[in-house]
Coordinates of C-alpha atoms in Angstrom, one line a residue:
X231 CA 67.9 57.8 45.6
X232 CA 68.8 61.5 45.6
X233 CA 70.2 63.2 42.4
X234 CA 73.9 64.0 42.1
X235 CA 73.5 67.4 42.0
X236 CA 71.5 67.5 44.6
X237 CA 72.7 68.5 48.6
X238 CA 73.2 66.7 51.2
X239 CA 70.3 66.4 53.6
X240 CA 71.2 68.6 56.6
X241 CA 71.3 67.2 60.1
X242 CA 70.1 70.6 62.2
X243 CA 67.2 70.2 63.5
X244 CA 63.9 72.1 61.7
X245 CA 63.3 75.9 63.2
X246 CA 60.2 75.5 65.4
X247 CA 58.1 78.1 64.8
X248 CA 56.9 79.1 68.7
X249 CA 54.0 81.7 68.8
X250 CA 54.3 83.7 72.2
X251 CA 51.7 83.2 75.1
X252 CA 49.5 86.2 75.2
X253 CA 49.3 87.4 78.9
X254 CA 46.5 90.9 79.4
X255 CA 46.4 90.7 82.7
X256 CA 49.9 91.6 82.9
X257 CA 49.5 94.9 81.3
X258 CA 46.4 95.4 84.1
X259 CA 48.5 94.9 87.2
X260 CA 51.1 96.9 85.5
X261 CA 48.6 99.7 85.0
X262 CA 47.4 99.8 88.4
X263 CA 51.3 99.5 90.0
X264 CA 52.0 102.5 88.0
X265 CA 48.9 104.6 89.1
X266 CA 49.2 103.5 93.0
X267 CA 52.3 104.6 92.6
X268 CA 52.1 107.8 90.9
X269 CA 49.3 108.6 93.4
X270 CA 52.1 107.9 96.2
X271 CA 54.7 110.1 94.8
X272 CA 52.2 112.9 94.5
X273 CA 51.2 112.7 97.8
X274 CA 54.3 112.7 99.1
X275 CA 55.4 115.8 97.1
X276 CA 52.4 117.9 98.5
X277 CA 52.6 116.5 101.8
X278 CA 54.4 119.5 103.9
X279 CA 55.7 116.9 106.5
X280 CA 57.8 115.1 104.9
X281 CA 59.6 118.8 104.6
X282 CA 61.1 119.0 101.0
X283 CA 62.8 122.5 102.0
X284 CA 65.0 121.1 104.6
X285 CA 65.7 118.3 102.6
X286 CA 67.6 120.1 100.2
X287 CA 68.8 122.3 102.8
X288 CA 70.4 119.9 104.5
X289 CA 71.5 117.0 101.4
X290 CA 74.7 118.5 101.3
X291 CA 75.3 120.3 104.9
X292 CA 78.7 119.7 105.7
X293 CA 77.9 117.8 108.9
X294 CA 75.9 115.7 106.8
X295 CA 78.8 114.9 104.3
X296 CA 81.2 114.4 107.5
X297 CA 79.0 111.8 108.5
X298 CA 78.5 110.2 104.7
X299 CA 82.5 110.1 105.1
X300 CA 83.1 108.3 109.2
X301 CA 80.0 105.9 107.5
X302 CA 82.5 104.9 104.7
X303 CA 85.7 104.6 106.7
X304 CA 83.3 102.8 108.9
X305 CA 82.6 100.3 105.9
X306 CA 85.8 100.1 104.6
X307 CA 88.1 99.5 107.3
X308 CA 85.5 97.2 109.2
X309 CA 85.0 95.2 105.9
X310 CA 89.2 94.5 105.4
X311 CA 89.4 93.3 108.3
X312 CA 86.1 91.0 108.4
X313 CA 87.6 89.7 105.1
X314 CA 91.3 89.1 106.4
X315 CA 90.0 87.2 109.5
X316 CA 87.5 85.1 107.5
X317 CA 89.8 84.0 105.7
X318 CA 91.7 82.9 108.7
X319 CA 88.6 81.5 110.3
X320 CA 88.2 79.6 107.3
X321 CA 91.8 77.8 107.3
X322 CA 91.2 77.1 111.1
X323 CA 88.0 75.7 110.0
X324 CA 89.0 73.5 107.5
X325 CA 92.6 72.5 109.2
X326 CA 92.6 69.4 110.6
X327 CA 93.7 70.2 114.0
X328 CA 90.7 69.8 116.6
X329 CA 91.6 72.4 118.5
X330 CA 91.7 75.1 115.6
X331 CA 89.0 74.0 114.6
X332 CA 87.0 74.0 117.6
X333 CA 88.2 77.4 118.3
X334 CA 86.7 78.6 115.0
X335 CA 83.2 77.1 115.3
X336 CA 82.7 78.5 118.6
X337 CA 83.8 82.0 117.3
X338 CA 81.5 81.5 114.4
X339 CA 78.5 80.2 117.2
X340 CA 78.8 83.1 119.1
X341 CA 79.1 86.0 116.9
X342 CA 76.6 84.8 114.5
X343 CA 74.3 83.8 117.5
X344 CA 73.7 87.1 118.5
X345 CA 72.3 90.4 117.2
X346 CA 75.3 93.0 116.2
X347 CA 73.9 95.6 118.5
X348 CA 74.3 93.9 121.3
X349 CA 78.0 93.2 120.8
X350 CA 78.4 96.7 120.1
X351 CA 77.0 97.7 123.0
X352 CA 79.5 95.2 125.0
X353 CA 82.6 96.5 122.9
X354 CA 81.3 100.3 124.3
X355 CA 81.7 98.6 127.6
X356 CA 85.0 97.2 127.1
X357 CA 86.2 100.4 129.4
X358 CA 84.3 100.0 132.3
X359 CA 84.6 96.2 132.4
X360 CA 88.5 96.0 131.8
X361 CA 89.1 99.2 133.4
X362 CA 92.8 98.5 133.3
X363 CA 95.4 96.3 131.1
X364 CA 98.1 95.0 132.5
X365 CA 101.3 93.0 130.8
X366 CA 103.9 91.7 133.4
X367 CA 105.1 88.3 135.0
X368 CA 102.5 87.4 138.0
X369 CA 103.4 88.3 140.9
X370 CA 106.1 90.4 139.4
X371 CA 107.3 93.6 137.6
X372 CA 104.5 94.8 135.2
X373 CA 106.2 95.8 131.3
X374 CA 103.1 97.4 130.3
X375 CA 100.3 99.2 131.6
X376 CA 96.9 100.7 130.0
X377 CA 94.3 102.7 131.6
X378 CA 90.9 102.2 129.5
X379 CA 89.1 104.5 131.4
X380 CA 91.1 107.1 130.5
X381 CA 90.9 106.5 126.5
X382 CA 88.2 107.8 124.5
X383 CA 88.7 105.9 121.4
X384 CA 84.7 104.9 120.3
X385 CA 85.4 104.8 116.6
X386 CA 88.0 102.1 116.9
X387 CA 85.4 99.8 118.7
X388 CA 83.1 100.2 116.1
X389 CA 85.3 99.4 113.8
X390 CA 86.2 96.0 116.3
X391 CA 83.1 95.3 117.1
X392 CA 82.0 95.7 113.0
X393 CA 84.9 93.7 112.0
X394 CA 84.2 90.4 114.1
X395 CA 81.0 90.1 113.4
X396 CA 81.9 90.2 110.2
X397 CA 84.7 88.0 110.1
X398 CA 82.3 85.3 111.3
X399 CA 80.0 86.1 108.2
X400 CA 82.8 86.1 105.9
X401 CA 84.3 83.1 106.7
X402 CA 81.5 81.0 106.1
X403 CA 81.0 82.9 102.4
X404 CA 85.1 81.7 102.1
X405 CA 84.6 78.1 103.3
X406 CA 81.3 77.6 100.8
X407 CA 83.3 79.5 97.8
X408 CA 86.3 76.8 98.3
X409 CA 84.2 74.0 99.4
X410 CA 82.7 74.7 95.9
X411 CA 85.5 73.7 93.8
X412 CA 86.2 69.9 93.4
X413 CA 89.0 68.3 95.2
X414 CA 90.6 67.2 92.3
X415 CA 91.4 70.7 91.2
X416 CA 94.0 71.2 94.1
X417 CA 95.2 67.4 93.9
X418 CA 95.7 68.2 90.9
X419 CA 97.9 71.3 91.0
X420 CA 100.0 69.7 94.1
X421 CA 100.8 66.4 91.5
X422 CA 102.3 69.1 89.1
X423 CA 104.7 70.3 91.8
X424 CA 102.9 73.3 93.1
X425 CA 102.7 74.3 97.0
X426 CA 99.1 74.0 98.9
X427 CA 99.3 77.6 99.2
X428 CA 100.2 78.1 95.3
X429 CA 97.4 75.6 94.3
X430 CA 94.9 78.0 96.3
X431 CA 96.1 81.2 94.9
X432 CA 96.2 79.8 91.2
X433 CA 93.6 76.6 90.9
X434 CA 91.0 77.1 93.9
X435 CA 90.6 80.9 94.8
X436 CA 89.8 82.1 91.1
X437 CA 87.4 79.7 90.6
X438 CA 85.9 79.8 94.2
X439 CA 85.7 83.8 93.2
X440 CA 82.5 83.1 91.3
X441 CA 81.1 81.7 94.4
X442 CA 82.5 84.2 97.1
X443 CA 81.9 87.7 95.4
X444 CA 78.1 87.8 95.0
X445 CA 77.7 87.4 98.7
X446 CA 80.5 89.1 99.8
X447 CA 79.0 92.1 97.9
X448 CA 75.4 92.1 99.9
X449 CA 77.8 91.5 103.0
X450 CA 79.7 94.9 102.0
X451 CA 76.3 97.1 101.5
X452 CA 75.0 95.2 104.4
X453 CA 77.5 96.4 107.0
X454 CA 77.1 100.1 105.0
X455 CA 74.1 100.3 106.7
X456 CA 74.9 98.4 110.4
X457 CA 76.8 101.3 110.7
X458 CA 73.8 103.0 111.7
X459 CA 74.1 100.7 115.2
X460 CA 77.1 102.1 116.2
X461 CA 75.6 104.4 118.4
X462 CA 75.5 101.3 121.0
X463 CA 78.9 101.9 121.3
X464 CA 78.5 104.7 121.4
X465 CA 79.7 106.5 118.0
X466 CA 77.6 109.6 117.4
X467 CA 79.6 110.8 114.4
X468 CA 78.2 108.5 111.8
X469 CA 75.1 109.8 109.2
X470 CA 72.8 108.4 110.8
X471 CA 73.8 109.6 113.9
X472 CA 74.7 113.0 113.0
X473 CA 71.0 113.7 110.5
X474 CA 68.7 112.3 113.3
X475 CA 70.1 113.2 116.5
X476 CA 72.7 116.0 116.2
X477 CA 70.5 118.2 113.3
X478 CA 67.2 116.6 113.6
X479 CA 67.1 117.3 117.3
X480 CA 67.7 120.7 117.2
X481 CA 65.5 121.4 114.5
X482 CA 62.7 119.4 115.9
X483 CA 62.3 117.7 112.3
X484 CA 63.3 114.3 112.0
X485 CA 61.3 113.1 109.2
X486 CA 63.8 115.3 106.5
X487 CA 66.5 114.1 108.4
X488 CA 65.6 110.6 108.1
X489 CA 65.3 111.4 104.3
X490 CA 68.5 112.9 104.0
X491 CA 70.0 110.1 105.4
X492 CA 68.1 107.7 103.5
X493 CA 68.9 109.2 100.1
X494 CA 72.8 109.0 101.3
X495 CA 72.4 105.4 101.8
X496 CA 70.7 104.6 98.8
X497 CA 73.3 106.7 96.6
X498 CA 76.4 104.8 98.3
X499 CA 74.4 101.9 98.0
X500 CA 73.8 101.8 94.2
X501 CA 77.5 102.8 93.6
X502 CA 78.8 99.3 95.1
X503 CA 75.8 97.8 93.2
X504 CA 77.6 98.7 90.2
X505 CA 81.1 97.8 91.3
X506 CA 79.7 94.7 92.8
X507 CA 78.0 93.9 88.9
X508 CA 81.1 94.0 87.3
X509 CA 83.1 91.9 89.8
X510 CA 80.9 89.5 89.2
X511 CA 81.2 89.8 85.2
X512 CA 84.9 89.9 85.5
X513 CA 85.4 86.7 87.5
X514 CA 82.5 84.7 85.9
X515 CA 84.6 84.8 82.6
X516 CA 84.3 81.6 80.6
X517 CA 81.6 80.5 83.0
X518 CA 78.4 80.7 80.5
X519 CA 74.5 79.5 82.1
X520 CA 73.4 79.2 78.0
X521 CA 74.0 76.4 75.8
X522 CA 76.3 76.2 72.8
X523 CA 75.0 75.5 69.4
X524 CA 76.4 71.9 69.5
X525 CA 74.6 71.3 73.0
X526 CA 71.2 73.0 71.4
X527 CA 71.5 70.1 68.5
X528 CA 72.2 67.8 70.9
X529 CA 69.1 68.5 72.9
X530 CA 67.1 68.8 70.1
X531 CA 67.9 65.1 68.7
X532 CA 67.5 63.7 72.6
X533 CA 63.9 65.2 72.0
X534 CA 63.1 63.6 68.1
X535 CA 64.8 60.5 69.4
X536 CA 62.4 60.4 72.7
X537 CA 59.5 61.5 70.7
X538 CA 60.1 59.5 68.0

């Protein structure tokens, strides 16, 4: 019988006193990845071919930057519209009506089915196999008429030929992001009077956000650097383009070049990194992977109750 002055016993669990593994050979591989590497970066300092002097002659050239610049409009617009039609694909897909659906499986099939290059190359064709378009009753008056072959307009089917492959990428990120969130949520919303598309905006989308941005991020840097394929088109006024065969072929050193252009992706990459990071951490508020203090005590009873 415990005295009256005395506490009451506490119900926490006892602190377990853990003692860390000790790992060496951790430290060893770490030593040797450091020397390899610093052996690799000296090398490649003193090694005249890979041409430092031209690098930073060229790292800021203004053809360069107009290239770093067609690479992000490239990106940008290419990457709306992938994301607007997902999102349509993605209603078609999910709609009950067989024949929107149908219609979006086969778009997904076929654009996922085959390699971005080659669909570039057949939007770069578009001119020579619909050398005219024509808008009219059949057999009638023609309202409108266009003559392809008489267009140049190559950036605009990169960006079409981008943005649908895309679009078919996208739509399956949407589909899983709102497949994600339990049915209940929306039947939910719609039993407290709001509209299916009010439900979505307020009840499924933010939580299917959590879901949908991580992905959609790797898809953005992704396309950053298919833009470096729309010479199939062809589009010559990209980066790549414009470092390896514009400058690098009249210099007659490509392997600068190739640097330049490499360091441009990697800096453009790294900024949507970040941006991408803190999407993330804004729409996985209130979402937490580590447990409370309640559910550590709780676990830690399970365990003295199974051990017991």
């Amino acid at each position: 019988m415990s005295d009256a002055g005395s506490p009451p016993p506490s119900n926490s669990p006892e602190a377990i006193d853990a003692v860390p593994l000790r790992h060496p050979w951790r430290w060893v591989a770490a030593a040797v990845i450091i020397v390899v590497v610093g052996l690799f970066l000296y090398g490649a300092a003193t090694n005249p071919a890979y041409g430092w002097s031209t690098f930073t002659k060229y790292l800021f050239n203004e053809r360069i930057l107009l290239g770093v610049a067609n690479t992000l409009q490239l990106t940008v617009y290419s990457m709306v519209i992938g994301i607007v039609l997902g999102v349509i694909l993605t209603i078609m897909r999910l709609s009950d009506n067989a024949v929107l659906s149908s219609v979006a499986w086969v778009f997904l099939w076929v654009f996922r089915g085959t390699p971005v290059y080659v669909q570039l190359a057949f939007w770069g064709l578009m001119p020579t196999i619909y050398q005219k378009i024509q808008l009219g009753v059949p057999f009638g008056p023609t309202f409108f008429h266009i003559d392809l072959q008489n267009l140049s307009f190559p950036f605009a089917l990169a960006v079409i030929g981008l943005a649908l492959n895309e679009a078919a990428y996208m739509a399956e990120i949407v589909r899983a992001g709102i497949t994600s969130v339990p049915e209940g949520q929306l039947e939910a919303s719609t039993a407290l009077g709001m509209s299916w598309g009010l439900a979505m905006r307020r009840t499924v989308l933010p939580q299917a956000m959590r879901v949908i941005i991580p992905p959609t991020g790797n898809e953005v840097i992704s396309l950053l650097k298919t833009t470096s394929l729309v010479t199939a088109v062809p589009y010559a006024f990209d980066l790549y383009s414009i470092a390896t065969r514009e400058i690098a072929a009249r210099i007659f050193e490509p392997v600068p070049l190739l640097l330049v252009a490499a360091t441009w992706y990697l800096i453009i990459t790294s900024v949507l990194m970040v941006g991408q990071f803190y999407l993330e951490r804004y729409f996985s508020r209130g979402a937490s992977r580590k447990l409370s203090p309640k559910q550590l005590e709780a676990l830690a009873k399970a365990q003295m109750g199974t051990g017991a």
